[in-house]
Coordinates of C-alpha atoms in Angstrom, one line a residue:
Chain A
M10 CA 8.2 -25.5 -42.9
S11 CA 8.4 -28.7 -41.0
E12 CA 12.2 -29.0 -40.5
Y13 CA 13.3 -28.9 -36.9
L14 CA 15.1 -26.0 -35.5
P15 CA 18.7 -27.1 -34.6
V16 CA 19.3 -27.8 -30.9
E17 CA 21.5 -24.8 -30.3
V18 CA 18.7 -22.6 -31.6
M19 CA 16.1 -24.3 -29.4
V20 CA 18.4 -23.7 -26.4
E21 CA 18.7 -20.0 -27.3
I22 CA 15.0 -19.6 -27.2
L23 CA 14.1 -21.8 -24.3
R24 CA 16.9 -20.4 -22.0
R25 CA 15.2 -17.0 -22.3
L26 CA 11.8 -18.2 -21.1
P27 CA 10.7 -17.8 -17.5
V28 CA 10.7 -21.0 -15.4
E29 CA 6.9 -21.6 -15.6
S30 CA 7.0 -21.5 -19.4
V31 CA 9.9 -23.8 -19.7
V32 CA 8.2 -26.4 -17.5
K33 CA 5.1 -26.3 -19.7
C34 CA 7.3 -26.8 -22.8
R35 CA 8.2 -30.2 -21.5
S36 CA 4.8 -31.3 -22.9
V37 CA 5.5 -30.1 -26.4
C38 CA 7.3 -33.3 -27.6
K39 CA 9.8 -35.8 -26.4
R40 CA 12.7 -34.0 -27.9
W41 CA 11.9 -30.9 -26.0
N42 CA 11.3 -32.8 -22.8
S43 CA 14.7 -34.4 -22.9
L44 CA 16.4 -31.1 -23.8
I45 CA 14.8 -29.3 -20.9
T46 CA 15.5 -31.9 -18.3
N47 CA 19.1 -32.2 -19.3
P48 CA 21.3 -30.9 -16.4
S49 CA 23.4 -28.9 -18.9
F50 CA 20.3 -27.0 -20.1
I51 CA 19.2 -26.4 -16.5
S52 CA 22.6 -24.9 -15.9
T53 CA 22.5 -22.7 -19.1
H54 CA 19.0 -21.5 -18.1
L55 CA 20.2 -20.6 -14.7
Q56 CA 23.2 -18.6 -16.0
T57 CA 20.8 -16.7 -18.3
S58 CA 18.5 -16.0 -15.3
L59 CA 21.4 -14.8 -13.2
S60 CA 22.6 -12.4 -15.9
K61 CA 19.4 -10.4 -15.9
P62 CA 19.2 -7.9 -13.0
H63 CA 15.4 -7.8 -13.1
N64 CA 15.4 -11.5 -12.2
Q65 CA 17.0 -10.8 -8.9
L66 CA 14.4 -11.4 -6.2
L67 CA 14.3 -11.2 -2.4
L68 CA 13.0 -14.1 -0.4
L69 CA 11.3 -12.6 2.7
R70 CA 9.8 -14.3 5.7
Y71 CA 7.2 -12.3 7.5
S72 CA 3.5 -12.4 8.5
K73 CA 0.8 -11.0 6.5
N74 CA -2.8 -11.1 7.8
D75 CA -1.7 -12.9 10.9
K76 CA -0.2 -15.7 9.0
E77 CA 3.5 -16.2 8.7
S78 CA 4.8 -17.1 5.3
L79 CA 7.5 -16.9 2.7
F80 CA 7.2 -14.2 0.0
L81 CA 9.2 -13.4 -3.1
H82 CA 9.6 -9.7 -3.9
F83 CA 11.3 -8.0 -6.8
D84 CA 14.6 -6.4 -5.7
N85 CA 13.6 -3.2 -7.4
D86 CA 12.9 0.4 -6.3
D87 CA 9.6 -0.4 -4.7
C88 CA 10.3 -4.0 -3.7
D89 CA 7.0 -5.1 -5.2
E90 CA 5.6 -8.4 -4.2
F91 CA 6.1 -11.1 -6.8
K92 CA 4.3 -14.0 -5.2
Q93 CA 3.6 -15.8 -1.9
L94 CA 5.2 -19.2 -1.7
H95 CA 3.3 -22.3 -0.6
F96 CA 5.2 -24.4 1.8
P97 CA 5.7 -28.0 0.6
L98 CA 2.6 -29.9 1.7
A99 CA 4.6 -32.7 3.2
F100 CA 6.2 -30.4 5.7
N101 CA 3.2 -28.5 6.7
N102 CA 3.2 -30.0 10.2
Y103 CA 6.7 -28.5 10.7
F104 CA 5.3 -25.0 10.1
P105 CA 6.4 -22.6 11.5
F106 CA 9.3 -24.4 13.2
F107 CA 11.7 -24.3 10.3
Q108 CA 14.6 -22.0 9.5
V109 CA 15.7 -20.9 6.1
V110 CA 19.3 -22.1 6.0
G111 CA 20.1 -20.3 2.7
S112 CA 19.0 -19.6 -0.9
C113 CA 21.2 -20.4 -3.8
N114 CA 20.5 -20.7 -7.5
G115 CA 16.8 -21.0 -7.0
L116 CA 17.1 -23.6 -4.3
V117 CA 16.1 -22.9 -0.7
C118 CA 17.4 -25.0 2.1
L119 CA 15.0 -25.4 5.0
H120 CA 15.6 -27.2 8.2
H121 CA 13.1 -28.2 10.8
Y122 CA 13.8 -27.5 14.4
P123 CA 14.0 -28.7 17.1
D124 CA 14.5 -31.9 15.1
L125 CA 17.8 -30.6 13.7
L126 CA 18.5 -33.6 11.5
D127 CA 15.7 -32.9 9.1
S128 CA 16.5 -30.8 6.1
I129 CA 15.1 -30.3 2.6
F130 CA 16.3 -28.6 -0.6
W131 CA 13.3 -26.9 -2.1
N132 CA 12.8 -25.2 -5.4
P133 CA 9.6 -23.2 -4.9
S134 CA 9.5 -22.0 -8.5
I135 CA 9.0 -25.4 -9.9
Q136 CA 7.4 -26.9 -6.7
K137 CA 9.9 -29.7 -6.3
Y138 CA 11.9 -30.7 -3.3
I139 CA 14.2 -33.4 -2.0
E140 CA 14.4 -34.6 1.6
L141 CA 17.9 -35.1 2.6
P142 CA 19.0 -38.4 4.1
K143 CA 19.7 -38.1 7.8
P144 CA 23.4 -38.0 8.6
S145 CA 24.7 -40.1 11.4
I146 CA 25.5 -37.2 13.7
S147 CA 24.7 -37.8 17.3
C148 CA 25.2 -34.2 18.5
Y149 CA 22.6 -31.5 18.4
N150 CA 24.9 -28.4 18.7
L151 CA 24.9 -27.6 15.1
V152 CA 25.7 -24.6 12.8
F153 CA 24.1 -24.9 9.4
G154 CA 25.1 -23.5 6.0
F155 CA 23.9 -23.9 2.4
G156 CA 26.0 -23.2 -0.6
F157 CA 27.0 -24.0 -4.1
D158 CA 30.4 -25.5 -5.2
S159 CA 31.0 -24.0 -8.6
R160 CA 33.9 -26.3 -9.2
T161 CA 31.7 -29.4 -9.2
N162 CA 28.4 -27.7 -10.0
D163 CA 27.0 -29.1 -6.7
H164 CA 24.7 -27.8 -4.0
K165 CA 25.9 -28.6 -0.5
L166 CA 24.6 -28.5 3.0
L167 CA 27.1 -28.0 5.8
K168 CA 26.6 -29.0 9.4
V169 CA 29.2 -28.0 11.8
A170 CA 28.9 -29.9 15.1
L171 CA 30.3 -28.8 18.4
E172 CA 31.2 -32.0 20.3
G173 CA 32.2 -31.3 23.8
K174 CA 33.4 -27.7 24.5
T175 CA 35.8 -27.0 21.6
S176 CA 35.8 -30.0 19.3
I177 CA 34.5 -29.0 16.0
K178 CA 33.6 -31.6 13.3
A179 CA 32.0 -30.8 9.9
Y180 CA 29.7 -32.8 7.8
L181 CA 28.9 -32.0 4.2
F182 CA 26.0 -33.2 2.1
S183 CA 26.4 -33.2 -1.7
L184 CA 23.3 -33.0 -3.9
N185 CA 25.1 -34.6 -6.8
E186 CA 26.2 -37.6 -4.7
N187 CA 23.0 -37.6 -2.6
S188 CA 25.1 -38.5 0.4
W189 CA 26.8 -37.1 3.5
K190 CA 30.5 -37.2 4.3
R191 CA 32.6 -36.3 7.3
V192 CA 35.0 -33.5 6.5
T193 CA 38.5 -34.7 7.3
A194 CA 40.3 -31.3 7.7
S195 CA 41.2 -30.6 11.3
F196 CA 40.4 -27.4 12.9
P197 CA 42.0 -25.6 15.8
Q198 CA 40.1 -25.5 19.1
Y199 CA 37.3 -23.0 18.9
A200 CA 34.0 -22.9 20.6
M201 CA 30.8 -21.6 19.1
E202 CA 27.3 -20.8 20.2
T203 CA 25.0 -22.9 18.1
Q204 CA 21.6 -22.0 19.3
S205 CA 19.7 -18.8 20.2
W206 CA 19.0 -18.8 24.0
T207 CA 15.6 -17.4 23.4
T208 CA 14.2 -19.1 20.3
G209 CA 16.2 -22.3 20.0
A210 CA 16.9 -21.4 16.4
S211 CA 20.3 -22.5 15.2
Q212 CA 23.2 -20.3 14.1
I213 CA 23.3 -20.1 10.3
A214 CA 26.5 -19.7 8.4
T215 CA 26.5 -17.2 5.6
F216 CA 27.7 -18.5 2.3
V217 CA 29.8 -15.9 0.4
N218 CA 32.7 -16.1 -2.0
G219 CA 32.7 -19.9 -2.1
A220 CA 32.9 -20.2 1.7
F221 CA 30.7 -20.5 4.8
H222 CA 31.2 -17.9 7.5
W223 CA 29.9 -18.0 11.1
V224 CA 30.9 -16.7 14.5
G225 CA 33.2 -18.7 16.9
Y226 CA 35.1 -17.7 20.0
Q227 CA 37.9 -18.6 22.3
G228 CA 37.7 -18.1 26.0
E229 CA 35.3 -19.3 28.7
Q230 CA 31.6 -19.3 28.0
G231 CA 30.1 -16.5 30.0
F232 CA 33.4 -14.9 30.8
R233 CA 35.8 -12.9 28.5
Y234 CA 35.0 -14.0 25.0
R235 CA 37.4 -13.5 22.1
C236 CA 35.2 -13.8 19.0
M237 CA 36.3 -14.3 15.5
I238 CA 34.8 -15.4 12.2
L239 CA 35.2 -19.1 11.4
G240 CA 35.2 -20.0 7.8
F241 CA 34.9 -23.2 5.7
D242 CA 35.8 -23.3 2.0
I243 CA 33.2 -25.4 0.1
S244 CA 35.6 -26.6 -2.6
T245 CA 38.9 -27.1 -0.7
E246 CA 37.0 -28.2 2.4
Q247 CA 39.5 -26.4 4.6
F248 CA 38.7 -24.2 7.6
F249 CA 40.1 -20.7 8.1
V250 CA 39.7 -17.8 10.4
L251 CA 39.0 -14.1 9.8
S252 CA 39.3 -11.3 12.3
L253 CA 36.4 -9.2 13.4
P254 CA 36.7 -5.4 13.8
E255 CA 38.6 -4.7 17.0
S256 CA 35.6 -3.3 18.9
L257 CA 33.5 -6.4 18.3
I258 CA 36.0 -9.0 19.4
G259 CA 35.0 -8.9 23.1
C260 CA 31.2 -9.2 22.4
F261 CA 29.0 -12.1 23.4
P262 CA 29.0 -14.3 20.3
L263 CA 25.2 -14.5 19.9
Q264 CA 25.1 -10.7 19.5
L265 CA 27.0 -11.0 16.2
L266 CA 25.5 -11.9 12.8
I267 CA 27.4 -12.3 9.6
M268 CA 25.8 -11.4 6.3
K269 CA 26.6 -11.1 2.7
Y270 CA 27.9 -7.7 1.5
E271 CA 28.0 -7.0 -2.2
E272 CA 28.8 -9.8 -4.5
S273 CA 31.8 -11.3 -2.6
S274 CA 32.3 -9.9 0.8
I275 CA 30.9 -10.0 4.3
A276 CA 29.3 -7.6 6.8
V277 CA 28.8 -8.2 10.5
V278 CA 25.9 -6.8 12.6
K279 CA 26.1 -6.5 16.3
T280 CA 22.9 -6.1 18.2
D281 CA 23.6 -4.3 21.4
W282 CA 21.1 -5.6 23.9
E283 CA 21.8 -2.9 26.5
D284 CA 21.8 0.2 24.3
D285 CA 18.2 0.2 23.3
E286 CA 18.9 -2.7 20.9
Q287 CA 21.1 -0.5 18.7
D288 CA 22.4 -2.4 15.7
Y289 CA 26.0 -1.8 14.6
L290 CA 26.9 -2.6 11.0
W291 CA 30.4 -3.1 9.8
V292 CA 31.4 -4.1 6.3
M293 CA 34.6 -5.7 5.0
K294 CA 35.3 -3.4 2.1
K295 CA 37.9 -5.8 0.8
Y296 CA 37.2 -9.4 1.5
G297 CA 39.8 -11.0 3.7
V298 CA 41.6 -7.7 4.4
V299 CA 41.2 -7.1 8.2
G300 CA 42.2 -3.5 7.8
S301 CA 39.3 -2.9 5.5
W302 CA 36.6 -3.2 8.1
A303 CA 34.5 0.0 8.1
K304 CA 31.5 0.9 10.3
V305 CA 28.5 2.0 8.3
L306 CA 25.8 2.0 11.0
P307 CA 25.1 3.8 13.2
L308 CA 26.4 6.9 11.6
A309 CA 29.0 8.9 13.4
D310 CA 26.5 11.7 13.6
H311 CA 23.4 10.3 15.3
S312 CA 21.2 13.1 14.3
D313 CA 21.1 11.6 10.8
Q314 CA 19.0 8.8 12.1
S315 CA 16.0 11.1 12.6
G316 CA 14.1 8.8 10.3
F317 CA 14.1 6.2 13.0
E318 CA 12.0 6.3 16.2
R319 CA 14.0 3.5 17.7
S320 CA 17.0 1.8 16.3
P321 CA 16.2 -0.3 13.3
T322 CA 17.1 -3.9 12.9
V323 CA 19.5 -4.7 10.1
L324 CA 18.2 -7.5 7.9
G325 CA 20.6 -7.6 5.0
F326 CA 21.8 -5.9 1.8
R327 CA 20.0 -5.4 -1.4
K328 CA 21.5 -5.8 -4.9
N329 CA 21.9 -2.0 -5.2
G330 CA 23.9 -1.9 -1.9
E331 CA 21.1 -0.4 0.2
V332 CA 20.5 -1.9 3.6
L333 CA 17.2 -3.6 4.4
L334 CA 16.0 -2.5 7.8
E335 CA 13.1 -3.5 9.9
V336 CA 11.7 -0.3 11.4
I337 CA 8.8 0.3 13.7
G338 CA 5.6 -1.3 12.5
P339 CA 7.2 -3.6 12.0
E340 CA 7.8 -2.4 8.4
L341 CA 10.5 -2.9 5.9
A342 CA 12.6 0.0 4.9
S343 CA 15.6 0.5 2.5
Y344 CA 18.5 2.6 3.6
D345 CA 20.8 4.3 1.2
L346 CA 24.2 4.6 2.9
N347 CA 25.6 7.1 0.5
H348 CA 22.8 9.6 0.6
Q349 CA 21.7 8.6 4.1
Q350 CA 18.1 8.3 3.1
V351 CA 15.5 6.0 4.3
K352 CA 12.8 4.7 2.0
H353 CA 9.7 3.0 3.5
L354 CA 8.8 0.1 1.2
G355 CA 5.2 -0.3 2.4
I356 CA 5.7 -3.9 3.4
R357 CA 4.2 -4.5 6.8
S358 CA 4.3 -7.6 9.0
K359 CA 2.3 -8.6 12.0
Y360 CA 5.4 -9.9 13.7
E361 CA 9.0 -9.5 12.9
F362 CA 10.7 -10.0 9.6
T363 CA 12.5 -13.2 10.3
S364 CA 14.8 -13.5 7.3
V365 CA 15.9 -12.0 4.1
H366 CA 17.7 -13.9 1.3
S367 CA 18.4 -13.1 -2.3
Y368 CA 16.7 -15.4 -4.8
V369 CA 16.5 -16.2 -8.5
E370 CA 14.0 -18.5 -10.2
S371 CA 15.6 -21.6 -11.7
L372 CA 14.9 -25.1 -12.9
V373 CA 17.3 -26.8 -10.5
L374 CA 15.8 -30.1 -9.2
L375 CA 13.6 -30.4 -12.3
D376 CA 15.4 -33.7 -13.0
K377 CA 15.6 -34.9 -9.4
G378 CA 13.0 -33.6 -7.1
V379 CA 9.7 -34.8 -5.7
D380 CA 6.6 -32.7 -6.2
A381 CA 6.0 -30.4 -3.3
G382 CA 2.3 -31.2 -3.4
C383 CA 2.9 -34.9 -2.8
V384 CA 3.0 -36.9 0.4
S385 CA 6.7 -37.2 1.4
Y386 CA 8.3 -40.6 1.3
A387 CA 10.6 -41.7 4.1
N388 CA 14.2 -41.6 3.2
H389 CA 16.3 -42.4 6.2
A390 CA 19.5 -43.7 4.4
N391 CA 22.5 -43.0 6.7
D392 CA 25.6 -41.4 5.4
D393 CA 27.4 -44.3 4.0
S394 CA 24.7 -45.7 1.8
S395 CA 24.2 -44.3 -1.6
G396 CA 20.6 -43.2 -0.8
S397 CA 17.8 -43.6 -3.3
D398 CA 17.2 -40.9 -5.8
A399 CA 14.2 -38.7 -5.2
S400 CA 12.7 -39.0 -8.7
Chain B
M647 CA 36.9 -1.6 -46.0
S648 CA 36.5 1.2 -48.5
T649 CA 36.2 4.8 -47.1
D650 CA 35.2 6.1 -50.5
T651 CA 31.7 7.4 -50.1
V652 CA 31.0 7.6 -53.8
K653 CA 31.8 4.1 -54.8
T654 CA 31.3 1.6 -51.9
K655 CA 32.4 -2.0 -52.5
K656 CA 29.6 -4.4 -53.1
T657 CA 29.1 -8.1 -52.6
T658 CA 26.7 -10.2 -54.4
L659 CA 24.7 -12.9 -52.6
R660 CA 22.7 -15.6 -54.2
T661 CA 19.8 -17.1 -52.3
A662 CA 18.2 -20.6 -52.4
D663 CA 15.7 -19.5 -55.0
K664 CA 18.4 -18.3 -57.2
E665 CA 17.9 -14.5 -56.7
E666 CA 20.9 -12.3 -56.5
F667 CA 21.3 -9.4 -54.1
E668 CA 23.9 -6.8 -54.4
V669 CA 24.8 -5.4 -50.9
D670 CA 27.3 -3.0 -49.5
E671 CA 30.3 -4.9 -48.2
A672 CA 29.6 -3.3 -44.8
I673 CA 26.4 -5.1 -44.5
A674 CA 27.8 -8.4 -45.9
M675 CA 30.5 -8.3 -43.3
E676 CA 27.8 -8.4 -40.6
F677 CA 27.1 -12.0 -41.7
G678 CA 29.6 -14.3 -40.0
T679 CA 29.6 -16.9 -42.7
V680 CA 29.9 -14.4 -45.5
K681 CA 32.7 -12.5 -43.6
S682 CA 34.7 -15.7 -43.2
F683 CA 34.2 -16.5 -46.9
L684 CA 35.3 -12.9 -47.9
L685 CA 38.4 -13.0 -45.7
E686 CA 39.5 -16.3 -47.2
N687 CA 38.7 -15.3 -50.8
P688 CA 39.3 -11.6 -51.0
E689 CA 39.7 -11.5 -54.7
S690 CA 36.6 -13.5 -55.6
E691 CA 34.1 -11.6 -57.7
D692 CA 31.6 -14.5 -57.9
P693 CA 28.2 -14.2 -56.1
I694 CA 28.3 -16.0 -52.8
P695 CA 25.8 -18.8 -52.6
L696 CA 23.4 -19.0 -49.6
P697 CA 21.5 -22.2 -50.2
N698 CA 19.7 -22.1 -46.9
V699 CA 18.3 -18.6 -47.2
S700 CA 15.2 -17.6 -49.2
S701 CA 15.1 -14.3 -51.1
K702 CA 12.2 -13.1 -48.9
C703 CA 14.3 -13.7 -45.8
L704 CA 17.5 -12.1 -47.2
S705 CA 15.7 -9.0 -48.3
T706 CA 14.2 -8.6 -44.8
I707 CA 17.6 -9.0 -43.3
I708 CA 19.2 -6.5 -45.6
E709 CA 16.4 -4.0 -45.0
Y710 CA 17.0 -4.5 -41.2
F711 CA 20.7 -3.9 -41.5
T712 CA 20.4 -0.9 -43.7
S713 CA 18.6 0.9 -41.0
H714 CA 20.5 -0.8 -38.1
L715 CA 23.9 0.4 -39.4
A716 CA 22.6 3.9 -39.8
F717 CA 21.9 4.0 -36.1
R718 CA 25.3 2.7 -35.2
G719 CA 27.6 5.6 -34.6
S720 CA 24.8 8.1 -34.3
S721 CA 24.5 9.7 -30.9
S722 CA 20.9 8.8 -30.3
E723 CA 21.6 5.2 -31.0
E724 CA 20.2 3.7 -27.8
D725 CA 16.5 4.8 -27.8
E726 CA 16.0 5.1 -31.5
A727 CA 17.6 1.8 -32.3
K728 CA 15.6 0.1 -29.5
A729 CA 12.4 1.5 -31.0
Y730 CA 13.4 0.3 -34.4
H731 CA 14.1 -3.2 -33.2
E732 CA 10.8 -3.4 -31.4
Q733 CA 8.9 -2.3 -34.5
F734 CA 10.8 -4.6 -36.8
V735 CA 10.1 -7.6 -34.6
K736 CA 6.5 -6.7 -34.1
A737 CA 5.9 -6.6 -37.9
Q738 CA 7.0 -10.2 -38.4
D739 CA 4.5 -13.0 -38.1
N740 CA 5.4 -16.2 -36.3
E741 CA 6.4 -18.0 -39.5
S742 CA 8.7 -15.2 -40.5
I743 CA 10.3 -15.1 -37.1
K744 CA 11.1 -18.7 -37.4
E745 CA 12.5 -18.4 -40.9
L746 CA 14.6 -15.4 -39.9
I747 CA 16.0 -17.3 -36.9
M748 CA 17.0 -20.1 -39.2
A749 CA 18.7 -17.7 -41.6
A750 CA 20.4 -15.7 -38.8
N751 CA 21.7 -18.9 -37.4
Y752 CA 23.0 -20.1 -40.7
L753 CA 24.5 -16.8 -41.6
D754 CA 26.0 -16.5 -38.1
I755 CA 24.6 -13.0 -37.2
K756 CA 24.8 -13.1 -33.5
D757 CA 23.1 -9.8 -32.5
M758 CA 20.2 -10.5 -34.8
L759 CA 19.9 -14.0 -33.6
D760 CA 19.8 -12.7 -30.0
M761 CA 17.0 -10.3 -30.8
L762 CA 15.0 -12.9 -32.7
T763 CA 15.3 -15.6 -30.2
Q764 CA 14.3 -13.2 -27.5
A765 CA 11.3 -12.2 -29.7
A766 CA 10.3 -15.9 -30.1
A767 CA 10.6 -16.4 -26.3
D768 CA 8.4 -13.3 -25.7
R769 CA 5.8 -14.7 -28.0
L770 CA 5.8 -18.1 -26.4
K771 CA 5.7 -16.9 -22.8
N772 CA 2.5 -17.8 -21.2
K773 CA 1.0 -19.4 -24.3
S774 CA -0.4 -22.9 -24.5
V775 CA 1.6 -26.0 -25.4
E776 CA -0.5 -26.3 -28.6
Y777 CA 0.6 -22.8 -29.6
A778 CA 4.2 -23.8 -29.1
R779 CA 3.8 -26.8 -31.3
R780 CA 2.2 -24.8 -34.1
F781 CA 4.8 -22.1 -33.8
F782 CA 7.7 -24.6 -34.3
G783 CA 5.9 -27.0 -36.5
V784 CA 6.5 -29.8 -34.0
E785 CA 4.4 -32.9 -33.7
N786 CA 3.2 -34.3 -30.4
D787 CA 4.8 -37.7 -30.0
F788 CA 3.7 -38.3 -26.4
S789 CA 1.0 -40.9 -25.8
P790 CA -2.1 -39.5 -24.1
E791 CA -1.1 -41.1 -20.8
E792 CA 2.4 -39.6 -21.0
E793 CA 1.1 -36.2 -21.8
A794 CA -1.4 -36.3 -19.0
A795 CA 1.2 -37.4 -16.5
L796 CA 3.4 -34.4 -17.4
R797 CA 0.6 -32.0 -17.1
E798 CA -0.4 -33.5 -13.8
E799 CA 3.2 -33.2 -12.5
H800 CA 3.3 -29.5 -13.3
K801 CA -0.4 -28.7 -12.8
W802 CA 0.4 -25.3 -11.3
A803 CA 2.2 -24.2 -14.5
F804 CA -0.9 -24.7 -16.7
E805 CA -3.1 -22.3 -14.8
G806 CA -3.8 -18.9 -16.3
V807 CA -2.5 -19.5 -19.8
D808 CA -3.2 -16.7 -22.3
P809 CA -5.6 -17.5 -25.1
D810 CA -4.0 -18.2 -28.5
E811 CA -4.5 -15.3 -30.9
D812 CA -3.7 -17.4 -33.9

């Protein structure tokens, strides 16, 4: 039978293939190649990937055998390792001075520090990346965020600059446009701590529910903080504010870290530097409803933490709602809040677990990116030129 | 639909190679295109022509549904049905899978199409490009340079490919 299968049938088959197989199928014939590199197919394939729970992975940064690296693990019972990622060759000289800004739809956003203006979007599953053009921002007090605008099917990088003491300006990079723009919405006067005083790493905004969230405050730096959650909606490009739980409002802002909780809400971790580095974890059970803040760690009854020799560090949440903790080792453990049970996952690191993100394999950047194995080319277009396309 | 267990309503389907199959209406209604036809022509007694489906294909599909519908409504549906599906798919060679996909697409049988396209994907996974071409009867229209460039671009994907069994 030599008749061609109709396009809709081809899509039905190809969208079910893992990323590696789809990429190979580009070589089958020209028709398949053009089908696979079509943005609408890339999107269909991603939707299929997202709908399968066993495709949910965790992107972990830790050190195995003395070497720090990025690893993908299955987000299953045993958190088995899937693969070790190889950092894009062109950015090897940045290693390890980079931060993972975020992970979205198979794209990982990395930024190099202390050169805070250098960022890349990287798809480790297909080994492609693009180097973002540098925005014309002269300030180095920046909070970063990486997210996806479902309204325009666009991946965006947010840089919030603190100019002076309380003047906040936001800049947004759009992957579709390949350019930066200055956000015009005005924002009431807030301050924010943009860098860790110990590591120099920048504050990262968490992207949840279509918006970026990070910690800001009012009051004098070093004296009487009133902290709150600053938010920025990726589609409407408007700022907003959410209140923290009462007992966290007076904290030093760098003690607080916002993370994603469940599909569409947030949690906040407070690291208490005095009390033996105890981590407090609060979740917003109903996103946006201040009255729904609930403390889940430490438990009211401290004796239930007998599994821990010293207070664990909260790293993030798993798909099943368990909390990922770094315990003595350092080792990774999963904590079931409902049954109050700790499970050691057998993942050890030489140094700390620096970051945890959810991840899914996708074809995003297949039609745009540069090979991660290649020498990078210089792209220093400023934010009002169209910028050249990376492919 | 008839609830009379002694005399169930039947529909006649005529395949591309002019064979006629009499099937329970319950099965015929699983085929989207046939269902639409029956709903628009409830009185019609004529055999329904299916010019894009061979008799071999149709008889396989009918056999599948005869068992499949027996599972539906039985309490142990999940596991037994799953095992049946796996066996059914395993028994089909690549050519048959392709024919069945075409037929299921033409007849608009969504669930069966999902199962078959997943089976095709499972067979393709980790196989070589040549295998994929043979499976789909597709010719390579790339020039040697073009093909080499694509392979070079995705070098990492071509490592560790399973040997082709056929």
